[in-house]
Tab-separated table of C-alpha atoms and ligand atoms in Angstrom:
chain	number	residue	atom	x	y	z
A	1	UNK	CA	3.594	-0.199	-27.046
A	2	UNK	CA	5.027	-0.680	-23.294
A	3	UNK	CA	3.134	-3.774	-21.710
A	4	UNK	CA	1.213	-3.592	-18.859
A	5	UNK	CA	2.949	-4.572	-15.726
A	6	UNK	CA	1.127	-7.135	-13.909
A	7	UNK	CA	0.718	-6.290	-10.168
A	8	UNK	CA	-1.406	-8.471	-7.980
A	9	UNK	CA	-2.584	-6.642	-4.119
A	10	UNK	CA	-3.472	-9.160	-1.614
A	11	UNK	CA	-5.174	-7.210	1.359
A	12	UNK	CA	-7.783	-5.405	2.641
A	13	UNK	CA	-10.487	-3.206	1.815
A	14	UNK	CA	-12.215	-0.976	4.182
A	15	UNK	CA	-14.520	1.478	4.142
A	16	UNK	CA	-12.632	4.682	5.656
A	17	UNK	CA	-14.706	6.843	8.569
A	18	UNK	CA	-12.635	10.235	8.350
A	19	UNK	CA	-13.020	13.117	11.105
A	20	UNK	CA	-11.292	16.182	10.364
A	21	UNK	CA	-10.707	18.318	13.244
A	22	UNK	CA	-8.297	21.062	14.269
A	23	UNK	CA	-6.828	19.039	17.324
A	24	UNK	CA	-7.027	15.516	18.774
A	25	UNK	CA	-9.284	14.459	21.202
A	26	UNK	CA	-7.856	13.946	25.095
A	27	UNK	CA	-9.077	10.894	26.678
A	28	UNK	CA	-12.090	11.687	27.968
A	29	UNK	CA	-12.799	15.057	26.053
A	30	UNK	CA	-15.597	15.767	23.549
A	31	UNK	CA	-14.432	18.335	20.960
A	32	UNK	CA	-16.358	19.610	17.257
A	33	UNK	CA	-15.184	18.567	14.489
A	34	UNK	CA	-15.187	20.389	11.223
A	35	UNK	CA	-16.300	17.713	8.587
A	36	UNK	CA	-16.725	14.161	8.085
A	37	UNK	CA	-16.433	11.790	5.130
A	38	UNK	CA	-16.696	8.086	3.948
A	39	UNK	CA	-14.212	7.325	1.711
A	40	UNK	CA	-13.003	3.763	0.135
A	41	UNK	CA	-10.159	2.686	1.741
A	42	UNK	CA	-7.708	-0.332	3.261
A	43	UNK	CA	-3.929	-0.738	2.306
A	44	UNK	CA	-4.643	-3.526	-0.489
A	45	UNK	CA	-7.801	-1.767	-2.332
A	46	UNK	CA	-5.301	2.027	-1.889
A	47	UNK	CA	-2.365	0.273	-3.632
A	48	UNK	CA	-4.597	-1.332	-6.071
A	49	UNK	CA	-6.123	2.045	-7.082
A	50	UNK	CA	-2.684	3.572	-7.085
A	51	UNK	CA	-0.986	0.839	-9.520
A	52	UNK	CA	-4.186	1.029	-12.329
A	53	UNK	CA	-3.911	4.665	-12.564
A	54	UNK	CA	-0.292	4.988	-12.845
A	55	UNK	CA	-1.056	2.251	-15.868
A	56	UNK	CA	-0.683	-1.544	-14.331
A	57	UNK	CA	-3.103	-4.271	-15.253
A	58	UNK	CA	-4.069	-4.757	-11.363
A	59	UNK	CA	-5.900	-7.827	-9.791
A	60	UNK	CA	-7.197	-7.656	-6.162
A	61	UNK	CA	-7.085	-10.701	-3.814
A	62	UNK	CA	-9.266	-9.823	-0.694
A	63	UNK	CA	-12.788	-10.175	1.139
A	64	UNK	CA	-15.667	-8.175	1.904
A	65	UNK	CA	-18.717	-8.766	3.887
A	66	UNK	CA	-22.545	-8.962	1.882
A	67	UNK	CA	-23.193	-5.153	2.986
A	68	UNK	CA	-23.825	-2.178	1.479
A	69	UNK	CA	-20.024	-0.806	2.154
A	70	UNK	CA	-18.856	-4.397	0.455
A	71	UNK	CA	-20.751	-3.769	-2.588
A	72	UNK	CA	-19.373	0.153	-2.629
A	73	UNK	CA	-15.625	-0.750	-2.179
A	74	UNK	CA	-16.100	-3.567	-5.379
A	75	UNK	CA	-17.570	-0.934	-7.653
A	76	UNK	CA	-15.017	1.851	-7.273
A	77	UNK	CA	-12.290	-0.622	-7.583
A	78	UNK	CA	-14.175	-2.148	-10.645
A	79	UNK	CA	-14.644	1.641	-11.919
A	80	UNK	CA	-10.851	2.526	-11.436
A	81	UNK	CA	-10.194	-0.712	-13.910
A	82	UNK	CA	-8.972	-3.295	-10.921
A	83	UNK	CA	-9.873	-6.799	-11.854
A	84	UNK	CA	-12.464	-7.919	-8.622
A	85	UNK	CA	-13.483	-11.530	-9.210
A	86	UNK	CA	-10.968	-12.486	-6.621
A	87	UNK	CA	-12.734	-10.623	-3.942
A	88	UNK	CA	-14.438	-12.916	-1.895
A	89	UNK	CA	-17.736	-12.012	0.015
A	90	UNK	CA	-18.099	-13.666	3.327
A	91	UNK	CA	-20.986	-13.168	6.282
A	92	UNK	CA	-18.927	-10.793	8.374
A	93	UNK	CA	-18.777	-7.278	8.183
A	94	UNK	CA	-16.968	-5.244	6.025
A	95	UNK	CA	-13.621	-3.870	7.477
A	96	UNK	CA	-13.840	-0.108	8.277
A	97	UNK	CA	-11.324	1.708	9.542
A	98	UNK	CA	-12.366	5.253	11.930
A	99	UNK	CA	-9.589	7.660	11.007
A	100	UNK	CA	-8.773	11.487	12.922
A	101	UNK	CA	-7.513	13.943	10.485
A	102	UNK	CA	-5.729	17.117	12.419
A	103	UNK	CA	-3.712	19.401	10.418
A	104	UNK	CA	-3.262	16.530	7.434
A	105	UNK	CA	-1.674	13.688	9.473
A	106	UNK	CA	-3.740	11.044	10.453
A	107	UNK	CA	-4.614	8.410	13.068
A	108	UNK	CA	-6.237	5.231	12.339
A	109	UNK	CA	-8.372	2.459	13.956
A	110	UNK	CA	-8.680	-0.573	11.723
A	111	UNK	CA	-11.824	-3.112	12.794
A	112	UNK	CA	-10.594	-5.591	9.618
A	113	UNK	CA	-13.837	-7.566	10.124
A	114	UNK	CA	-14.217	-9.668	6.458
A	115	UNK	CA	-10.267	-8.497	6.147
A	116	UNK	CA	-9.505	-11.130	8.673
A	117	UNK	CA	-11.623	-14.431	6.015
A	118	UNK	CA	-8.928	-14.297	3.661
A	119	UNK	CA	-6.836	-17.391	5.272
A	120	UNK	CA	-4.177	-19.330	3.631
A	121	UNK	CA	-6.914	-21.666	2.654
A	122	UNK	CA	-8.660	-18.919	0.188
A	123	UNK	CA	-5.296	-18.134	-1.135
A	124	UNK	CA	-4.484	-21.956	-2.200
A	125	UNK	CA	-7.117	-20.943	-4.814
A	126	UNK	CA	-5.426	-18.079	-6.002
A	127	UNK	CA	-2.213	-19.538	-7.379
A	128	UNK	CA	-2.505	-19.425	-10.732
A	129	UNK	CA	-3.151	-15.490	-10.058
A	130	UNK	CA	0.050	-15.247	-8.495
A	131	UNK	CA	1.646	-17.218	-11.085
A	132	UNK	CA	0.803	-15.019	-13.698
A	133	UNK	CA	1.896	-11.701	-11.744
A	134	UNK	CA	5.080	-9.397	-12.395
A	135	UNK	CA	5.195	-8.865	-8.957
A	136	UNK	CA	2.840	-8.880	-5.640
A	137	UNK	CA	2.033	-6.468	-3.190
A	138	UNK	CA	0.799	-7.326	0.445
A	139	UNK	CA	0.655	-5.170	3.558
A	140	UNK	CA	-0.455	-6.525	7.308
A	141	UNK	CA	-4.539	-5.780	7.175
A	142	UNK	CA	-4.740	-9.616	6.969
A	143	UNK	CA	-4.083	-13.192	8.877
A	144	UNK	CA	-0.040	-13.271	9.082
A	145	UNK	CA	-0.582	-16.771	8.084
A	146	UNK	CA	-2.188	-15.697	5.230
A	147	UNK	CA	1.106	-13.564	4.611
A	148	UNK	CA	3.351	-16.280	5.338
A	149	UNK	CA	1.688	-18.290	2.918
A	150	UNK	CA	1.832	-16.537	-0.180
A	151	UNK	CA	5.226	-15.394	0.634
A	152	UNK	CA	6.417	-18.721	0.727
A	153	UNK	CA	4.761	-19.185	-2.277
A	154	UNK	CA	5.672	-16.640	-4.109
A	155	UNK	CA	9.215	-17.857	-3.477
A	156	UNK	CA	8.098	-20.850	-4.884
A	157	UNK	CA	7.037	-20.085	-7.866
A	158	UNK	CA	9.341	-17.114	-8.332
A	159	UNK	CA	7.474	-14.239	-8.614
A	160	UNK	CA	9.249	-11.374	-6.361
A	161	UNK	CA	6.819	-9.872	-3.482
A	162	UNK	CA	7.063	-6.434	-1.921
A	163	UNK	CA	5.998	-6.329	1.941
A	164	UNK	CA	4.612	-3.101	3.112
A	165	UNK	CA	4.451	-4.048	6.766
A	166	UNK	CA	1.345	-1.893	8.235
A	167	UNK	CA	0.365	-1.900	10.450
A	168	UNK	CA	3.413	-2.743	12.640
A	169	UNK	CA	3.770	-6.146	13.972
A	170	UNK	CA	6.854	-8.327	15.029
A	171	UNK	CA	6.858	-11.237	11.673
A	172	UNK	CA	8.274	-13.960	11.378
A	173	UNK	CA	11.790	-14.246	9.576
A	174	UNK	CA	11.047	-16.255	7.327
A	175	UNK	CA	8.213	-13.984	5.695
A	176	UNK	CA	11.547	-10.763	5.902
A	177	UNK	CA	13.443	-13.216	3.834
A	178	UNK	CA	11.923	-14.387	1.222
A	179	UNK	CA	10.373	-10.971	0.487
A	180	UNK	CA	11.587	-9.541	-2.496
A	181	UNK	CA	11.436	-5.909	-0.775
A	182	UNK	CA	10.457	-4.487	2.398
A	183	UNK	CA	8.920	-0.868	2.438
A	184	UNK	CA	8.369	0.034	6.645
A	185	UNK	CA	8.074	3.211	7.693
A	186	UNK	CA	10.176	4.560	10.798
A	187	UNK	CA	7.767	3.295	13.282
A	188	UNK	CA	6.776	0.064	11.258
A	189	UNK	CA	10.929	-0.560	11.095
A	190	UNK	CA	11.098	0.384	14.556
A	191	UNK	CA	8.958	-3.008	15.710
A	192	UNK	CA	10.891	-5.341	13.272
A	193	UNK	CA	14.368	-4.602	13.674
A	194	UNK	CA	16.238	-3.699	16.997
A	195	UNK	CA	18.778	-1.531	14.590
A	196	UNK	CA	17.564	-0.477	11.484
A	197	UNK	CA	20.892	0.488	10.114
A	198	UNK	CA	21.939	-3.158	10.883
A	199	UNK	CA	18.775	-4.246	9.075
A	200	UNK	CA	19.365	-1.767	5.946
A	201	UNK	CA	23.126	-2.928	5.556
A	202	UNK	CA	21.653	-6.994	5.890
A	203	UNK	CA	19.084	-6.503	3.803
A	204	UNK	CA	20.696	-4.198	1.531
A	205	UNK	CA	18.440	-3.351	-2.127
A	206	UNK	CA	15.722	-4.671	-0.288
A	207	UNK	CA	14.781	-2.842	2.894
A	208	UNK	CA	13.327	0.982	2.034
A	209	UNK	CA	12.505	2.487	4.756
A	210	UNK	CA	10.065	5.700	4.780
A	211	UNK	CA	10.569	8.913	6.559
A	212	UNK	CA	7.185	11.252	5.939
A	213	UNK	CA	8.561	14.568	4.458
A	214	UNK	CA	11.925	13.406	4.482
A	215	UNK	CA	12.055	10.871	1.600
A	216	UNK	CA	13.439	7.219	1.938
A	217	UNK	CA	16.778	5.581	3.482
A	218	UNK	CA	18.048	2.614	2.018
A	219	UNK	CA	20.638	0.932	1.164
A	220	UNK	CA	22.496	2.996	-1.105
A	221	UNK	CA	21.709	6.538	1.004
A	222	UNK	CA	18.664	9.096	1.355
A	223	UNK	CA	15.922	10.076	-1.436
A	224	UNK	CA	14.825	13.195	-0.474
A	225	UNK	CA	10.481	13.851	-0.925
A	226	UNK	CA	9.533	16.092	-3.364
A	227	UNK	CA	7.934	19.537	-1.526
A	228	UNK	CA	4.138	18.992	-1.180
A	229	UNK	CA	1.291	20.531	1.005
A	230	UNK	CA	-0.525	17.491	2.846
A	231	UNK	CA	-3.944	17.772	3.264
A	232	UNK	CA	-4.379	14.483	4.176
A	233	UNK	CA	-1.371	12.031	4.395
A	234	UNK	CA	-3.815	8.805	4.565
A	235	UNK	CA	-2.932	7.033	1.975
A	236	UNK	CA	0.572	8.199	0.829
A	237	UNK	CA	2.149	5.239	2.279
A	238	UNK	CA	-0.072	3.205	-0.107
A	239	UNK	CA	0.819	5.183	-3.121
A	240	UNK	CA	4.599	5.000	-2.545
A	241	UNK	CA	4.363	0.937	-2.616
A	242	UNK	CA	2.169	0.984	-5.591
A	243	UNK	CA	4.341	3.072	-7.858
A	244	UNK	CA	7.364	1.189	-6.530
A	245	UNK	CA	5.854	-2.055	-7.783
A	246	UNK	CA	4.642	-0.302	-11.049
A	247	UNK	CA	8.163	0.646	-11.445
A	248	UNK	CA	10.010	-1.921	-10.389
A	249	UNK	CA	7.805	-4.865	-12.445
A	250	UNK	CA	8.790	-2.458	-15.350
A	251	UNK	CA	12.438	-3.005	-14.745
A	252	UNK	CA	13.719	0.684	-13.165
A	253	UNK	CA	16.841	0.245	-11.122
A	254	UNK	CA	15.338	0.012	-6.988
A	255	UNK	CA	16.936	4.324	-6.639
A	256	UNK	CA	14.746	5.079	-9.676
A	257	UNK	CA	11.463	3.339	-8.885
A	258	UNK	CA	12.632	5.200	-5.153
A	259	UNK	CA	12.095	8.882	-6.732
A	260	UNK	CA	9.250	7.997	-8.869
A	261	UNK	CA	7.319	6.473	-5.862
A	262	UNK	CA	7.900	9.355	-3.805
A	263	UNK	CA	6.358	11.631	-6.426
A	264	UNK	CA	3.611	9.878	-6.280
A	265	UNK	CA	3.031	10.052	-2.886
A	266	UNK	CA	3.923	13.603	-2.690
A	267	UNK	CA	0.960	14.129	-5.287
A	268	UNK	CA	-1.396	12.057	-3.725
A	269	UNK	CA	-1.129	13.784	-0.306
A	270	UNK	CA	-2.834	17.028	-1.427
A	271	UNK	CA	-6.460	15.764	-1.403
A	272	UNK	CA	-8.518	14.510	1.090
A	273	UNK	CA	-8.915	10.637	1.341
A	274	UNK	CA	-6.370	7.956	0.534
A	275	UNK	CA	-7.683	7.445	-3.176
A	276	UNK	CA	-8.935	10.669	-4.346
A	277	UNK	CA	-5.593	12.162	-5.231
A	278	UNK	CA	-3.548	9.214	-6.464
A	279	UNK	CA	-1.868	10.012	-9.406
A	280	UNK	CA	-1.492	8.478	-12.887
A	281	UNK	CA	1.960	7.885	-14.733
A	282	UNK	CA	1.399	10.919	-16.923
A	283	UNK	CA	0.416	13.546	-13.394
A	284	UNK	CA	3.973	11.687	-11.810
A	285	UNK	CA	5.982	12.145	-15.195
A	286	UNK	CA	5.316	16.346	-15.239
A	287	UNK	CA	5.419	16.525	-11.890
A	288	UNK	CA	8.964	14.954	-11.615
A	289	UNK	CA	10.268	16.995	-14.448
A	290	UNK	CA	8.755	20.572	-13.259
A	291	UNK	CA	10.734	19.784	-9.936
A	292	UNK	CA	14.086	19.041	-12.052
A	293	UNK	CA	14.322	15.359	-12.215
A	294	UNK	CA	14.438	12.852	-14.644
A	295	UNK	CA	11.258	10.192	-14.893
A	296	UNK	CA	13.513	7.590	-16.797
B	301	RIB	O1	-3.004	3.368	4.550
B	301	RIB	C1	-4.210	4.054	4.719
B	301	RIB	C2	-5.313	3.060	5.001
B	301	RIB	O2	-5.056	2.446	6.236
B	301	RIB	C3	-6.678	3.664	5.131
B	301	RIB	O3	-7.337	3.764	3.897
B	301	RIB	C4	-7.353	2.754	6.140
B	301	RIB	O4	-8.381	1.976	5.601
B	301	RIB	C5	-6.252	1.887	6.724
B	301	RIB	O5	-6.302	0.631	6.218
């Protein structure tokens, strides 16, 4: 049998506050909405999810506060099969995030509350769970320093690192370089470099930037998305770096892991909340051939 890759998330968790509404609010202006939902949520817990269904042996590094919405987000991860004893709990809130849903895109607020306890300090404990780890994956829900820690020491020990920079913030170089991969989307690549295709030729097989409905750039060219119907995008960008680390710790070629990951993501985008839909290996396998392409 295949082994397991071994994908560790550093990030957050939060509990996601979703309003679904047929238009935006004006500054100002109090409109109805039509529903509203909690659902578990943050970058890191999203890509954790997403990686142990589509079959990795996941471990989450992250920290939630001693509340009710703490204890919910560490028993659905626990139920989808994510390792949780490296979840911290500190005395600060857990990190919500209030999120507008309007004709399946979304807008987000993120309050990262506990999010913002996991400091370099925490992570010096962590090492050996690096160590042991095919590859990380990290997004921008916590301290940069945080960031810029296990990136350098990731490079240290040699264990690669993908950066999903969201939200957008300028970074540091170093934390660009010794990334293994960099997955921005247009806006996200927008803030780090001043000209992406600069940025995609220096950081060629690296830098894979995401368009929404029209696939990837990279590198080597465009990926085009796979047709879907979004219902609710939150959490697609989260599923496309977690089946690109699945894929990639499992050896495919960066262009494969590419069209896999954006399979995913078209999949997961057709239910409501950013967990709800994600697929496993087997959904992303059928769906890849019934649209004419090869899951390798
Ligand atoms: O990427 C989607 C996620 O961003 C949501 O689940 C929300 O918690 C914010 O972190």
């Amino acid at each position: 049998m295949r082994k397991k890759p071994k994908i560790t998330v550093i990030g957050s968790l939060n509990m996601d506050l979703t309003a679904t509404s047929a238009k935006r609010p004006a500054a100002g202006e109090t409109i109805l909405g039509e529903r509203f939902d909690t659902f578990p949520g943050g970058k890191g817990a999203n890509q954790a999810v997403a990686a142990a269904r589509l079959g990795a042996d996941v471990s989450m590094i992250g920290m939630v506060g001693q509340d009710a919405f703490g204890d919910e987000l560490v028993r659905v991860l626990e139920q989808e099969g994510v390792r949780t004893d490296h979840i911290g709990r500190v005395d600060t809130s857990t990190g919500v995030a209030v999120i507008q849903v309007v004709g399946g895109d979304n807008s987000i607020t993120v309050i990262p509350g506990a999010n913002f306890q996991l400091t370099p300090a925490s992570i010096k404990e962590k090492k050996d769970v690096i160590e042991a780890s095919d590859i990380i994956l990290i997004q921008l829900e916590i301290p940069i320093e945080t960031v810029a820690a296990v990136a350098a020491y990731c490079q240290e020990v040699n264990v690669p690192y993908i950066l999903n920079p969201a939200p957008a913030q300028a970074l540091p170089t170093a934390i660009i370089q010794q990334a293994s991969y960099i997955t921005p989307n247009e806006s996200e690549a927008a803030v780090l470099f001043e000209d992406t295709n600069e940025a995609l030729r220096e950081f060629a097989d690296k830098l894979v930037i995401t368009k929404g409905e029209e696939g990837i750039i990279y590198s080597g060219g465009t990926i085009a998305a796979f047709p879907a119907q979004a219902v609710d995008t939150t959490g697609a960008g989260d599923t496309f770096n977690a089946a690109l680390a699945v894929r990639l710790a499992s050896c495919s070629q960066l262009a494969d892991a590419c069209r896999y990951a954006n399979a995913a993501a078209a999949l997961q985008i057709g239910s409501p909340g950013a967990q709800a839909g994600m697929p496993t290996h087997q959904d992303v396998t059928t769906f890849m051939r019934q649209n004419g392409e090869n899951p390798l």
